Coordinates of C-alpha atoms in Angstrom, one line a residue:
M721 CA 0.0 0.0 0.0
E722 CA 1.5 3.4 -1.0
N723 CA 1.8 6.2 1.4
K724 CA 0.0 9.4 0.4
I725 CA 0.4 12.7 2.0
K726 CA -2.6 14.9 2.6
R727 CA -2.7 18.4 1.1
N728 CA -2.5 20.3 4.4
E729 CA 0.4 18.1 5.6
F730 CA 2.2 18.8 2.3
L731 CA 1.7 22.6 2.8
K732 CA 3.0 22.3 6.4
S733 CA 6.0 20.5 5.2
L734 CA 6.9 23.4 2.9
G735 CA 7.5 25.5 6.0
F736 CA 7.4 29.3 6.0
K737 CA 9.8 29.8 3.1
G738 CA 8.1 27.4 0.8
A739 CA 4.6 28.6 1.7
S740 CA 5.8 32.2 1.1
L741 CA 7.2 31.3 -2.3
L742 CA 3.9 29.6 -3.2
A743 CA 1.9 32.6 -2.0
V744 CA 4.0 35.0 -4.1
Y745 CA 3.8 32.8 -7.2
C746 CA 0.0 32.4 -6.8
G747 CA -0.5 36.0 -5.9
A748 CA 1.4 37.2 -9.0
A749 CA -0.5 34.8 -11.2
S750 CA -3.8 36.1 -9.9
L751 CA -2.9 39.7 -10.9
S752 CA -3.8 38.8 -14.4
S753 CA -7.1 37.2 -15.1
C754 CA -8.1 35.2 -18.1
E755 CA -11.5 36.8 -18.0
N756 CA -12.0 39.9 -20.1
E757 CA -8.3 40.1 -21.1
D758 CA -7.3 41.7 -24.4
V759 CA -6.7 39.0 -26.9
T760 CA -3.7 39.9 -29.0
P761 CA -4.2 38.5 -32.5
T762 CA -1.3 37.0 -34.5
S763 CA 0.4 40.0 -36.1
S764 CA 0.8 38.5 -39.6
I765 CA -1.5 36.0 -41.2
D766 CA -1.0 34.9 -44.8
F767 CA -1.9 31.5 -46.1
T768 CA -3.9 29.9 -48.9
L769 CA -6.4 27.1 -48.9
D770 CA -7.0 24.9 -51.9
L771 CA -10.8 24.5 -52.2
T772 CA -10.4 21.3 -54.2
N773 CA -8.8 19.7 -51.2
A774 CA -11.4 17.5 -49.3
V775 CA -10.3 19.2 -46.0
Y776 CA -11.5 22.6 -47.3
S777 CA -14.1 21.6 -49.8
K778 CA -16.9 22.6 -47.3
L779 CA -16.1 26.2 -48.3
N780 CA -17.6 25.5 -51.7
T781 CA -21.0 25.7 -50.1
T782 CA -22.5 28.9 -48.7
G783 CA -23.1 28.7 -45.0
N784 CA -20.3 26.3 -44.3
Y785 CA -17.0 27.0 -42.5
V786 CA -13.6 25.4 -41.7
I787 CA -10.9 26.2 -39.1
A788 CA -7.4 26.5 -40.3
N789 CA -4.3 27.9 -38.5
G790 CA -6.5 29.2 -35.7
I791 CA -8.7 31.1 -38.1
V792 CA -12.4 30.4 -38.7
I793 CA -13.1 30.8 -42.5
A794 CA -16.8 30.9 -43.6
R795 CA -18.5 31.0 -47.0
V796 CA -21.0 33.8 -46.4
S797 CA -22.4 34.1 -49.9
T798 CA -21.7 32.7 -53.4
T799 CA -19.0 35.4 -53.8
D800 CA -17.9 36.3 -50.3
F801 CA -15.9 34.7 -47.5
A802 CA -15.3 35.9 -43.9
A803 CA -12.4 35.0 -41.7
V804 CA -11.9 35.8 -38.0
T805 CA -9.7 34.5 -35.2
Q806 CA -11.0 31.4 -33.4
V807 CA -10.1 33.0 -30.1
C808 CA -13.1 34.7 -28.4
S809 CA -12.4 38.1 -26.9
H810 CA -14.7 37.4 -23.9
E811 CA -12.3 34.9 -22.2
G812 CA -9.6 34.3 -24.7
R813 CA -10.6 30.7 -25.5
P814 CA -10.5 29.2 -29.0
N815 CA -14.3 28.4 -29.3
V816 CA -15.5 30.7 -32.1
I817 CA -17.5 29.0 -34.9
Y818 CA -19.7 30.3 -37.8
N819 CA -23.4 29.8 -37.2
G820 CA -24.7 30.6 -40.7
S821 CA -25.1 34.3 -40.3
G822 CA -22.2 35.4 -38.1
F823 CA -19.6 34.1 -35.7
Y824 CA -20.5 32.6 -32.3
C825 CA -18.6 31.6 -29.2
T826 CA -19.8 28.1 -28.1
V827 CA -18.8 28.7 -24.5
H828 CA -20.3 32.0 -23.4
G829 CA -22.6 32.9 -26.3
A830 CA -20.6 35.9 -27.5
T831 CA -21.7 36.8 -31.0
F832 CA -19.8 38.6 -33.8
S833 CA -20.6 39.9 -37.2
T834 CA -18.8 38.7 -40.3
S835 CA -16.5 41.7 -40.0
G836 CA -15.6 40.7 -36.4
A837 CA -17.7 43.4 -34.6
G838 CA -19.3 42.3 -31.4
T839 CA -23.1 42.0 -31.6
N840 CA -24.0 41.3 -27.9
A841 CA -22.7 42.0 -24.4
N842 CA -20.2 39.1 -24.3
G843 CA -18.9 39.9 -27.7
S844 CA -18.9 43.6 -27.3
R845 CA -15.1 44.0 -27.8
G846 CA -15.2 42.2 -31.2
I847 CA -12.6 39.8 -32.6
Q848 CA -9.8 40.1 -35.1
A849 CA -11.0 39.8 -38.7
Y850 CA -8.8 38.9 -41.7
K851 CA -9.0 39.7 -45.4
T852 CA -9.9 37.0 -48.0
A853 CA -9.3 36.8 -51.7
L854 CA -10.5 34.0 -54.0
T855 CA -8.6 33.2 -57.2
G856 CA -10.0 30.2 -59.0
T857 CA -10.0 27.5 -56.4
S858 CA -7.4 29.1 -54.1
L859 CA -8.6 31.1 -51.1
R860 CA -6.1 33.4 -49.6
I861 CA -6.5 34.6 -45.9
Y862 CA -4.3 37.4 -44.9
S863 CA -3.9 40.4 -42.6

């Protein structure tokens, strides 16, 4: 049978110095919260998707979307695409999807327009949007 130490016994075993170090570390970590932080988008985005590739072929149909390189790319009409970061500005988690008319965070319900503008309280800060350009069957996503 293995010996397990209880949490409070472990903390006591750290002594004053160890507990102080732990308190400083935890205190410093709590100064920044993941909630409502600014989400810094990737500074430079530039990649191309081949729409004949089965992985991206969903983009040949209006209303569908794919996620590539942390970017949600949606076919919003027969001629237009929209691309935004997958990271929600509400809590900085990669949970943004396309819902057929705009972008939506599956965790907290933040909503965003196809241009990345926030459309409800949780999405009020908006998200980073990217440019798109279709040439034949190649879709370029760039900043």
